[in-house]
Each structure stands twice: as structure tokens, then as C-alpha cells.
Amino acid sequence: EDQVTQSPEALRLQEGESSSLNCSYTVSGLRGLFWYRQDPGKGPEFLFTLYSAGEEKEKERLKATLTKKESFLHITAPKPEDSATYLCAVFSGSARQLTFGSGTQLTVLP
Amino acid sequence: DSGVTQTPKHLITATGQRVTLRCSPRSGDLSVYWYQQSLDQGLQFLIHYYNGEERAKGNILERFSAQQFPDLHSELNLSSLELGDSALYFCASSEKRGAPSSYNEQFFGPGTRLTVL
């Protein structure tokens, strides 16, 4: 059974204070690791897909990286509008479905 | 805006009732996925349809069923509702014709908030 663990559960940062969110996973045959952003009461918004260890992707202040056991979402100089819950999910060949972690709730204070 | 639409936005009903949630995928997407999100369970996969056919099932209760129609929109039917069914229900879509891949990124709709009283 695929498992995804995200840490920390909640993170409070000052505006401009860079940090990283962690996503650890256990899957049989990883086909893709996905990062989403979710605002309260809204649908998850797609951010990145990573397919193989060593891959990195960037978008504005966000950078996602992937190893064989975990992924990191680095947030550089965050702004209050980056406040949201960040979800990590994996798709494996065995499960044939997305398995989501419980998310990291990020709050960026002005 | 992801291009995925869901109706209704809010639904309030009583225990024992039956409701239908509707989802229209992004233009050209062949796959529709249904998810349930509750405070204590997080985002849980329910079921996946591809071009009208069921492709994968997650932790979907027997009281729940879904279908995808020839125009690719999908409906999730929830019956004999219980208090514990109160949650946000999301659909997502992916896989354009000619670019099939089950592990393409999925694009989520705005959700339907179901409250069972």
C-alpha cells in the first residue's frame, strides 16, 4: 500500500523567511510525484510533477526536488499570498491511483 | 481556473436521502476522478472513469456510485446518506485524446460541499 507522509503539519514563517516542506513516500513503482496547493474551501491547484530522482522544477518562489525516498518543496522569500495548504501525492504502477499526504498548512506573516 | 466545473457548490440534505453531484471535465480530457475530502481523512480517491469506462476504484462505499456519460461529464451518486458523508467532494480530470497516461497531472474542480443533517 502506498504511503505519503508530509512534515511539518503546520509551518508559520515571516515574510521573506525561506524554508522547506518535506514529503516522504513509500510506493511500489513510482510513476510520478505531484505537488498541489490548496486554499481553504477550494480545489487543489496543480503545481509540479516530478518523475525521477534528481529531477527539479521551479515556479516563481517555489522549487520542488525529488529523491528516491522523499521530495522537498523549497519556498524562497515567501509572501503572505503563499499561505495555503501544500499537498503531496504519488502515483504508483501498483495502486493506479493518486495517494495524497495530509498536507502542510503554511502561514506567511507580513 | 482549472477548466473543471462542478455543480452544485453546496448541498444540504438529511440522513437517508440520495444526492447527485455533477462534474464536467476540462475540454478534451477523457479521464474523470472523484475524491472525498473530510477533516479527519484528508483527500481520498473514490473512483476513476476513462472515456466512459470504470478504470480504478478506491475506498468507495457501496452506497456510492458513479458514471461517465458519452459527452464525458460524470455524476457521483450518494445514497442512504449518513452524517459521516458530510465532506467536500472533488472531481479532477486528465488525459487528453492522443496523450493517454494514467499518471498525468490531474486538474481539480472547485468542489461540492455536502452537509448531511
PDB file of C-alpha atoms in Angstrom:
ATOM      1  CA  GLU A   1       0.000   0.000   0.000  1.00  0.00           C
ATOM      2  CA  ASP A   2       1.338   3.410  -0.997  1.00  0.00           C
ATOM      3  CA  GLN A   3       2.062   5.779   1.876  1.00  0.00           C
ATOM      4  CA  VAL A   4       2.783   9.506   1.885  1.00  0.00           C
ATOM      5  CA  THR A   5       3.845  11.447   4.958  1.00  0.00           C
ATOM      6  CA  GLN A   6       4.196  15.209   4.970  1.00  0.00           C
ATOM      7  CA  SER A   7       6.009  17.306   7.538  1.00  0.00           C
ATOM      8  CA  PRO A   8       5.625  19.580   9.300  1.00  0.00           C
ATOM      9  CA  GLU A   9       1.845  19.576   9.692  1.00  0.00           C
ATOM     10  CA  ALA A  10       1.889  23.352  10.063  1.00  0.00           C
ATOM     11  CA  LEU A  11       4.534  25.993   9.435  1.00  0.00           C
ATOM     12  CA  ARG A  12       4.493  29.697  10.234  1.00  0.00           C
ATOM     13  CA  LEU A  13       7.044  31.914   8.509  1.00  0.00           C
ATOM     14  CA  GLN A  14       7.772  35.595   8.440  1.00  0.00           C
ATOM     15  CA  GLU A  15       7.602  37.204   5.028  1.00  0.00           C
ATOM     16  CA  GLY A  16      10.969  36.642   3.342  1.00  0.00           C
ATOM     17  CA  GLU A  17      11.941  33.717   5.603  1.00  0.00           C
ATOM     18  CA  SER A  18      12.804  30.784   3.331  1.00  0.00           C
ATOM     19  CA  SER A  19      12.042  27.189   4.334  1.00  0.00           C
ATOM     20  CA  SER A  20      11.292  23.686   3.031  1.00  0.00           C
ATOM     21  CA  LEU A  21       8.375  21.291   3.246  1.00  0.00           C
ATOM     22  CA  ASN A  22       9.000  17.548   3.258  1.00  0.00           C
ATOM     23  CA  CYS A  23       7.117  14.695   1.599  1.00  0.00           C
ATOM     24  CA  SER A  24       8.298  11.155   2.385  1.00  0.00           C
ATOM     25  CA  TYR A  25       6.835   8.307   0.400  1.00  0.00           C
ATOM     26  CA  THR A  26       6.733   4.530   0.252  1.00  0.00           C
ATOM     27  CA  VAL A  27       5.459   3.146  -3.043  1.00  0.00           C
ATOM     28  CA  SER A  28       5.933   0.196  -5.304  1.00  0.00           C
ATOM     29  CA  GLY A  29       6.952   1.550  -8.670  1.00  0.00           C
ATOM     30  CA  LEU A  30       6.723   5.339  -8.536  1.00  0.00           C
ATOM     31  CA  ARG A  31       5.278   6.762 -11.739  1.00  0.00           C
ATOM     32  CA  GLY A  32       5.042  10.359 -10.571  1.00  0.00           C
ATOM     33  CA  LEU A  33       5.095  12.653  -7.547  1.00  0.00           C
ATOM     34  CA  PHE A  34       2.798  15.654  -7.577  1.00  0.00           C
ATOM     35  CA  TRP A  35       2.647  18.870  -5.585  1.00  0.00           C
ATOM     36  CA  TYR A  36      -0.589  20.797  -5.204  1.00  0.00           C
ATOM     37  CA  ARG A  37      -1.564  23.981  -3.423  1.00  0.00           C
ATOM     38  CA  GLN A  38      -4.979  24.184  -1.771  1.00  0.00           C
ATOM     39  CA  ASP A  39      -6.668  27.303  -0.412  1.00  0.00           C
ATOM     40  CA  PRO A  40      -9.434  26.852   2.198  1.00  0.00           C
ATOM     41  CA  GLY A  41     -12.670  25.540   0.688  1.00  0.00           C
ATOM     42  CA  LYS A  42     -11.205  25.345  -2.826  1.00  0.00           C
ATOM     43  CA  GLY A  43      -9.943  22.603  -5.090  1.00  0.00           C
ATOM     44  CA  PRO A  44      -6.248  21.658  -5.161  1.00  0.00           C
ATOM     45  CA  GLU A  45      -4.245  23.661  -7.694  1.00  0.00           C
ATOM     46  CA  PHE A  46      -1.578  21.747  -9.616  1.00  0.00           C
ATOM     47  CA  LEU A  47       1.994  22.964  -9.093  1.00  0.00           C
ATOM     48  CA  PHE A  48       4.564  20.353 -10.192  1.00  0.00           C
ATOM     49  CA  THR A  49       5.093  16.791 -11.374  1.00  0.00           C
ATOM     50  CA  LEU A  50       8.386  15.007 -10.721  1.00  0.00           C
ATOM     51  CA  TYR A  51       9.083  11.658 -12.340  1.00  0.00           C
ATOM     52  CA  SER A  52      12.579  10.546 -11.376  1.00  0.00           C
ATOM     53  CA  ALA A  53      15.144  11.002  -8.620  1.00  0.00           C
ATOM     54  CA  GLY A  54      17.297  14.050  -9.156  1.00  0.00           C
ATOM     55  CA  GLU A  55      14.623  15.958 -11.027  1.00  0.00           C
ATOM     56  CA  GLU A  56      13.940  19.572 -10.026  1.00  0.00           C
ATOM     57  CA  LYS A  57      11.246  22.039 -11.092  1.00  0.00           C
ATOM     58  CA  GLU A  58      10.757  25.703 -10.303  1.00  0.00           C
ATOM     59  CA  LYS A  59       7.892  28.148 -10.427  1.00  0.00           C
ATOM     60  CA  GLU A  60       8.291  31.659  -9.073  1.00  0.00           C
ATOM     61  CA  ARG A  61       9.286  31.286  -5.383  1.00  0.00           C
ATOM     62  CA  LEU A  62       8.752  27.505  -5.333  1.00  0.00           C
ATOM     63  CA  LYS A  63      11.216  24.762  -6.181  1.00  0.00           C
ATOM     64  CA  ALA A  64      10.447  21.050  -5.956  1.00  0.00           C
ATOM     65  CA  THR A  65      13.073  18.325  -5.759  1.00  0.00           C
ATOM     66  CA  LEU A  66      12.871  14.526  -5.718  1.00  0.00           C
ATOM     67  CA  THR A  67      14.993  11.726  -4.276  1.00  0.00           C
ATOM     68  CA  LYS A  68      14.244   8.018  -4.130  1.00  0.00           C
ATOM     69  CA  LYS A  69      12.508   8.364  -0.768  1.00  0.00           C
ATOM     70  CA  GLU A  70      11.300  11.936  -0.463  1.00  0.00           C
ATOM     71  CA  SER A  71      10.520  15.218  -2.099  1.00  0.00           C
ATOM     72  CA  PHE A  72      11.084  18.735  -0.874  1.00  0.00           C
ATOM     73  CA  LEU A  73       9.190  21.896  -1.708  1.00  0.00           C
ATOM     74  CA  HIS A  74      11.504  24.828  -1.127  1.00  0.00           C
ATOM     75  CA  ILE A  75       9.926  28.237  -0.659  1.00  0.00           C
ATOM     76  CA  THR A  76      12.272  31.165  -1.182  1.00  0.00           C
ATOM     77  CA  ALA A  77      11.434  34.584   0.281  1.00  0.00           C
ATOM     78  CA  PRO A  78       7.737  33.727   0.754  1.00  0.00           C
ATOM     79  CA  LYS A  79       4.979  36.306   0.647  1.00  0.00           C
ATOM     80  CA  PRO A  80       1.644  36.289   2.544  1.00  0.00           C
ATOM     81  CA  GLU A  81      -0.124  35.181  -0.641  1.00  0.00           C
ATOM     82  CA  ASP A  82       1.861  31.926  -0.479  1.00  0.00           C
ATOM     83  CA  SER A  83      -0.178  30.969   2.599  1.00  0.00           C
ATOM     84  CA  ALA A  84      -2.072  27.759   1.802  1.00  0.00           C
ATOM     85  CA  THR A  85      -2.015  24.026   2.413  1.00  0.00           C
ATOM     86  CA  TYR A  86       0.538  22.242   0.240  1.00  0.00           C
ATOM     87  CA  LEU A  87      -0.331  18.675  -0.700  1.00  0.00           C
ATOM     88  CA  CYS A  88       1.985  15.989  -1.977  1.00  0.00           C
ATOM     89  CA  ALA A  89       0.683  12.947  -3.867  1.00  0.00           C
ATOM     90  CA  VAL A  90       2.198   9.884  -5.533  1.00  0.00           C
ATOM     91  CA  PHE A  91       1.019   7.710  -8.397  1.00  0.00           C
ATOM     92  CA  SER A  92       2.344   4.166  -8.475  1.00  0.00           C
ATOM     93  CA  GLY A  93       2.009   1.451 -11.046  1.00  0.00           C
ATOM     94  CA  SER A  94       0.643  -0.929  -8.425  1.00  0.00           C
ATOM     95  CA  ALA A  95      -2.034   1.318  -6.890  1.00  0.00           C
ATOM     96  CA  ARG A  96      -3.032   3.034 -10.160  1.00  0.00           C
ATOM     97  CA  GLN A  97      -4.373   5.990  -8.219  1.00  0.00           C
ATOM     98  CA  LEU A  98      -3.142   9.171  -6.580  1.00  0.00           C
ATOM     99  CA  THR A  99      -2.372   8.769  -2.875  1.00  0.00           C
ATOM    100  CA  PHE A 100      -2.237  12.085  -1.035  1.00  0.00           C
ATOM    101  CA  GLY A 101      -0.422  13.103   2.095  1.00  0.00           C
ATOM    102  CA  SER A 102      -2.239  15.024   4.786  1.00  0.00           C
ATOM    103  CA  GLY A 103      -0.627  18.303   3.760  1.00  0.00           C
ATOM    104  CA  THR A 104       1.424  21.099   5.306  1.00  0.00           C
ATOM    105  CA  GLN A 105      -0.501  24.206   6.283  1.00  0.00           C
ATOM    106  CA  LEU A 106       1.771  27.170   5.545  1.00  0.00           C
ATOM    107  CA  THR A 107       1.130  30.613   7.019  1.00  0.00           C
ATOM    108  CA  VAL A 108       3.309  33.524   5.930  1.00  0.00           C
ATOM    109  CA  LEU A 109       3.053  36.539   8.196  1.00  0.00           C
ATOM    110  CA  PRO A 110       3.594  40.070   6.836  1.00  0.00           C
TER     111      PRO A 110
ATOM    112  CA  ASP B   1      -9.495  28.406 -13.125  1.00  0.00           C
ATOM    113  CA  SER B   2      -8.694  24.744 -13.892  1.00  0.00           C
ATOM    114  CA  GLY B   3     -11.418  24.373 -16.507  1.00  0.00           C
ATOM    115  CA  VAL B   4     -13.167  21.664 -14.474  1.00  0.00           C
ATOM    116  CA  THR B   5     -16.678  22.572 -13.340  1.00  0.00           C
ATOM    117  CA  GLN B   6     -18.744  21.042 -10.569  1.00  0.00           C
ATOM    118  CA  THR B   7     -22.354  21.558  -9.545  1.00  0.00           C
ATOM    119  CA  PRO B   8     -23.829  22.287  -7.140  1.00  0.00           C
ATOM    120  CA  LYS B   9     -21.349  24.232  -4.997  1.00  0.00           C
ATOM    121  CA  HIS B  10     -23.237  23.475  -1.806  1.00  0.00           C
ATOM    122  CA  LEU B  11     -25.721  20.766  -0.928  1.00  0.00           C
ATOM    123  CA  ILE B  12     -27.562  20.376   2.350  1.00  0.00           C
ATOM    124  CA  THR B  13     -29.680  17.292   2.872  1.00  0.00           C
ATOM    125  CA  ALA B  14     -30.920  14.889   5.522  1.00  0.00           C
ATOM    126  CA  THR B  15     -29.778  11.442   6.554  1.00  0.00           C
ATOM    127  CA  GLY B  16     -31.177   8.656   4.409  1.00  0.00           C
ATOM    128  CA  GLN B  17     -31.502  10.848   1.326  1.00  0.00           C
ATOM    129  CA  ARG B  18     -29.884  10.474  -2.092  1.00  0.00           C
ATOM    130  CA  VAL B  19     -27.970  13.178  -3.977  1.00  0.00           C
ATOM    131  CA  THR B  20     -26.212  13.516  -7.321  1.00  0.00           C
ATOM    132  CA  LEU B  21     -23.063  15.540  -7.864  1.00  0.00           C
ATOM    133  CA  ARG B  22     -22.074  16.595 -11.362  1.00  0.00           C
ATOM    134  CA  CYS B  23     -18.683  17.195 -12.942  1.00  0.00           C
ATOM    135  CA  SER B  24     -17.662  18.494 -16.364  1.00  0.00           C
ATOM    136  CA  PRO B  25     -14.005  17.818 -17.196  1.00  0.00           C
ATOM    137  CA  ARG B  26     -11.605  20.155 -18.984  1.00  0.00           C
ATOM    138  CA  SER B  27     -12.173  20.309 -22.701  1.00  0.00           C
ATOM    139  CA  GLY B  28     -10.633  17.240 -24.319  1.00  0.00           C
ATOM    140  CA  ASP B  29      -9.890  15.351 -21.105  1.00  0.00           C
ATOM    141  CA  LEU B  30     -11.046  11.744 -21.155  1.00  0.00           C
ATOM    142  CA  SER B  31     -10.473  10.817 -17.508  1.00  0.00           C
ATOM    143  CA  VAL B  32     -12.565  11.880 -14.545  1.00  0.00           C
ATOM    144  CA  TYR B  33     -11.602  11.126 -10.952  1.00  0.00           C
ATOM    145  CA  TRP B  34     -13.723  11.585  -7.828  1.00  0.00           C
ATOM    146  CA  TYR B  35     -12.291  12.378  -4.402  1.00  0.00           C
ATOM    147  CA  GLN B  36     -13.699  12.914  -0.929  1.00  0.00           C
ATOM    148  CA  GLN B  37     -12.046  15.335   1.483  1.00  0.00           C
ATOM    149  CA  SER B  38     -13.012  15.401   5.128  1.00  0.00           C
ATOM    150  CA  LEU B  39     -11.196  16.993   8.058  1.00  0.00           C
ATOM    151  CA  ASP B  40     -10.108  13.706   9.592  1.00  0.00           C
ATOM    152  CA  GLN B  41      -9.422  11.688   6.430  1.00  0.00           C
ATOM    153  CA  GLY B  42      -7.733  14.117   4.084  1.00  0.00           C
ATOM    154  CA  LEU B  43      -8.151  13.724   0.323  1.00  0.00           C
ATOM    155  CA  GLN B  44      -9.308  10.188  -0.513  1.00  0.00           C
ATOM    156  CA  PHE B  45      -9.596   8.721  -4.011  1.00  0.00           C
ATOM    157  CA  LEU B  46     -13.003   7.245  -4.756  1.00  0.00           C
ATOM    158  CA  ILE B  47     -13.210   6.199  -8.402  1.00  0.00           C
ATOM    159  CA  HIS B  48     -11.739   6.821 -11.878  1.00  0.00           C
ATOM    160  CA  TYR B  49     -13.518   6.740 -15.236  1.00  0.00           C
ATOM    161  CA  TYR B  50     -11.805   6.868 -18.605  1.00  0.00           C
ATOM    162  CA  ASN B  51     -13.837   7.580 -21.716  1.00  0.00           C
ATOM    163  CA  GLY B  52     -16.982   6.123 -20.184  1.00  0.00           C
ATOM    164  CA  GLU B  53     -15.476   3.064 -18.550  1.00  0.00           C
ATOM    165  CA  GLU B  54     -14.554   2.461 -14.929  1.00  0.00           C
ATOM    166  CA  ARG B  55     -10.797   2.167 -14.618  1.00  0.00           C
ATOM    167  CA  ALA B  56      -9.974   2.089 -10.898  1.00  0.00           C
ATOM    168  CA  LYS B  57     -11.776   2.058  -7.584  1.00  0.00           C
ATOM    169  CA  GLY B  58     -10.537   3.385  -4.288  1.00  0.00           C
ATOM    170  CA  ASN B  59     -12.255   3.372  -0.928  1.00  0.00           C
ATOM    171  CA  ILE B  60     -15.699   3.990  -2.357  1.00  0.00           C
ATOM    172  CA  LEU B  61     -18.652   2.831  -0.289  1.00  0.00           C
ATOM    173  CA  GLU B  62     -21.266   0.537  -1.838  1.00  0.00           C
ATOM    174  CA  ARG B  63     -23.828   3.304  -1.227  1.00  0.00           C
ATOM    175  CA  PHE B  64     -21.884   5.477  -3.677  1.00  0.00           C
ATOM    176  CA  SER B  65     -21.802   5.013  -7.421  1.00  0.00           C
ATOM    177  CA  ALA B  66     -20.587   6.983 -10.418  1.00  0.00           C
ATOM    178  CA  GLN B  67     -20.832   7.031 -14.161  1.00  0.00           C
ATOM    179  CA  GLN B  68     -19.335   8.906 -17.096  1.00  0.00           C
ATOM    180  CA  PHE B  69     -21.552   9.809 -19.999  1.00  0.00           C
ATOM    181  CA  PRO B  70     -20.775   9.917 -23.756  1.00  0.00           C
ATOM    182  CA  ASP B  71     -20.182  13.684 -23.555  1.00  0.00           C
ATOM    183  CA  LEU B  72     -17.576  12.852 -20.845  1.00  0.00           C
ATOM    184  CA  HIS B  73     -19.314  14.586 -17.963  1.00  0.00           C
ATOM    185  CA  SER B  74     -19.607  12.482 -14.833  1.00  0.00           C
ATOM    186  CA  GLU B  75     -22.023  12.090 -11.976  1.00  0.00           C
ATOM    187  CA  LEU B  76     -21.401  10.788  -8.467  1.00  0.00           C
ATOM    188  CA  ASN B  77     -24.479   9.365  -6.773  1.00  0.00           C
ATOM    189  CA  LEU B  78     -24.550   9.142  -2.989  1.00  0.00           C
ATOM    190  CA  SER B  79     -27.447   7.262  -1.379  1.00  0.00           C
ATOM    191  CA  SER B  80     -28.665   6.389   2.115  1.00  0.00           C
ATOM    192  CA  LEU B  81     -26.662   9.352   3.323  1.00  0.00           C
ATOM    193  CA  GLU B  82     -25.160   9.343   6.799  1.00  0.00           C
ATOM    194  CA  LEU B  83     -23.801  12.170   8.936  1.00  0.00           C
ATOM    195  CA  GLY B  84     -20.277  10.941   8.228  1.00  0.00           C
ATOM    196  CA  ASP B  85     -20.720  11.532   4.491  1.00  0.00           C
ATOM    197  CA  SER B  86     -20.528  15.279   5.079  1.00  0.00           C
ATOM    198  CA  ALA B  87     -17.412  16.386   3.231  1.00  0.00           C
ATOM    199  CA  LEU B  88     -16.037  18.214   0.230  1.00  0.00           C
ATOM    200  CA  TYR B  89     -16.308  16.166  -2.950  1.00  0.00           C
ATOM    201  CA  PHE B  90     -13.907  16.995  -5.763  1.00  0.00           C
ATOM    202  CA  CYS B  91     -13.627  15.777  -9.266  1.00  0.00           C
ATOM    203  CA  ALA B  92     -10.471  16.041 -11.316  1.00  0.00           C
ATOM    204  CA  SER B  93      -9.728  15.425 -14.970  1.00  0.00           C
ATOM    205  CA  SER B  94      -6.748  14.495 -17.117  1.00  0.00           C
ATOM    206  CA  GLU B  95      -5.630  12.538 -20.189  1.00  0.00           C
ATOM    207  CA  LYS B  96      -6.324  14.178 -23.491  1.00  0.00           C
ATOM    208  CA  ARG B  97      -7.045  12.010 -26.506  1.00  0.00           C
ATOM    209  CA  GLY B  98      -3.739  11.091 -28.123  1.00  0.00           C
ATOM    210  CA  ALA B  99      -1.805  11.635 -24.891  1.00  0.00           C
ATOM    211  CA  PRO B 100      -3.077   8.886 -22.603  1.00  0.00           C
ATOM    212  CA  SER B 101      -1.252   8.395 -19.345  1.00  0.00           C
ATOM    213  CA  SER B 102      -2.800   7.486 -16.054  1.00  0.00           C
ATOM    214  CA  TYR B 103      -0.096   9.393 -14.225  1.00  0.00           C
ATOM    215  CA  ASN B 104      -0.591  12.703 -15.951  1.00  0.00           C
ATOM    216  CA  GLU B 105      -1.264  15.611 -13.694  1.00  0.00           C
ATOM    217  CA  GLN B 106      -4.872  15.878 -12.603  1.00  0.00           C
ATOM    218  CA  PHE B 107      -6.724  19.195 -12.586  1.00  0.00           C
ATOM    219  CA  PHE B 108      -9.291  19.669  -9.856  1.00  0.00           C
ATOM    220  CA  GLY B 109     -12.649  21.356  -9.871  1.00  0.00           C
ATOM    221  CA  PRO B 110     -13.871  23.764  -7.168  1.00  0.00           C
ATOM    222  CA  GLY B 111     -15.710  21.015  -5.290  1.00  0.00           C
ATOM    223  CA  THR B 112     -19.183  20.376  -3.885  1.00  0.00           C
ATOM    224  CA  ARG B 113     -19.629  20.832  -0.157  1.00  0.00           C
ATOM    225  CA  LEU B 114     -22.108  18.250   1.108  1.00  0.00           C
ATOM    226  CA  THR B 115     -23.702  18.688   4.517  1.00  0.00           C
ATOM    227  CA  VAL B 116     -25.848  15.864   5.865  1.00  0.00           C
ATOM    228  CA  LEU B 117     -28.063  16.865   8.792  1.00  0.00           C
TER     229      LEU B 117
END
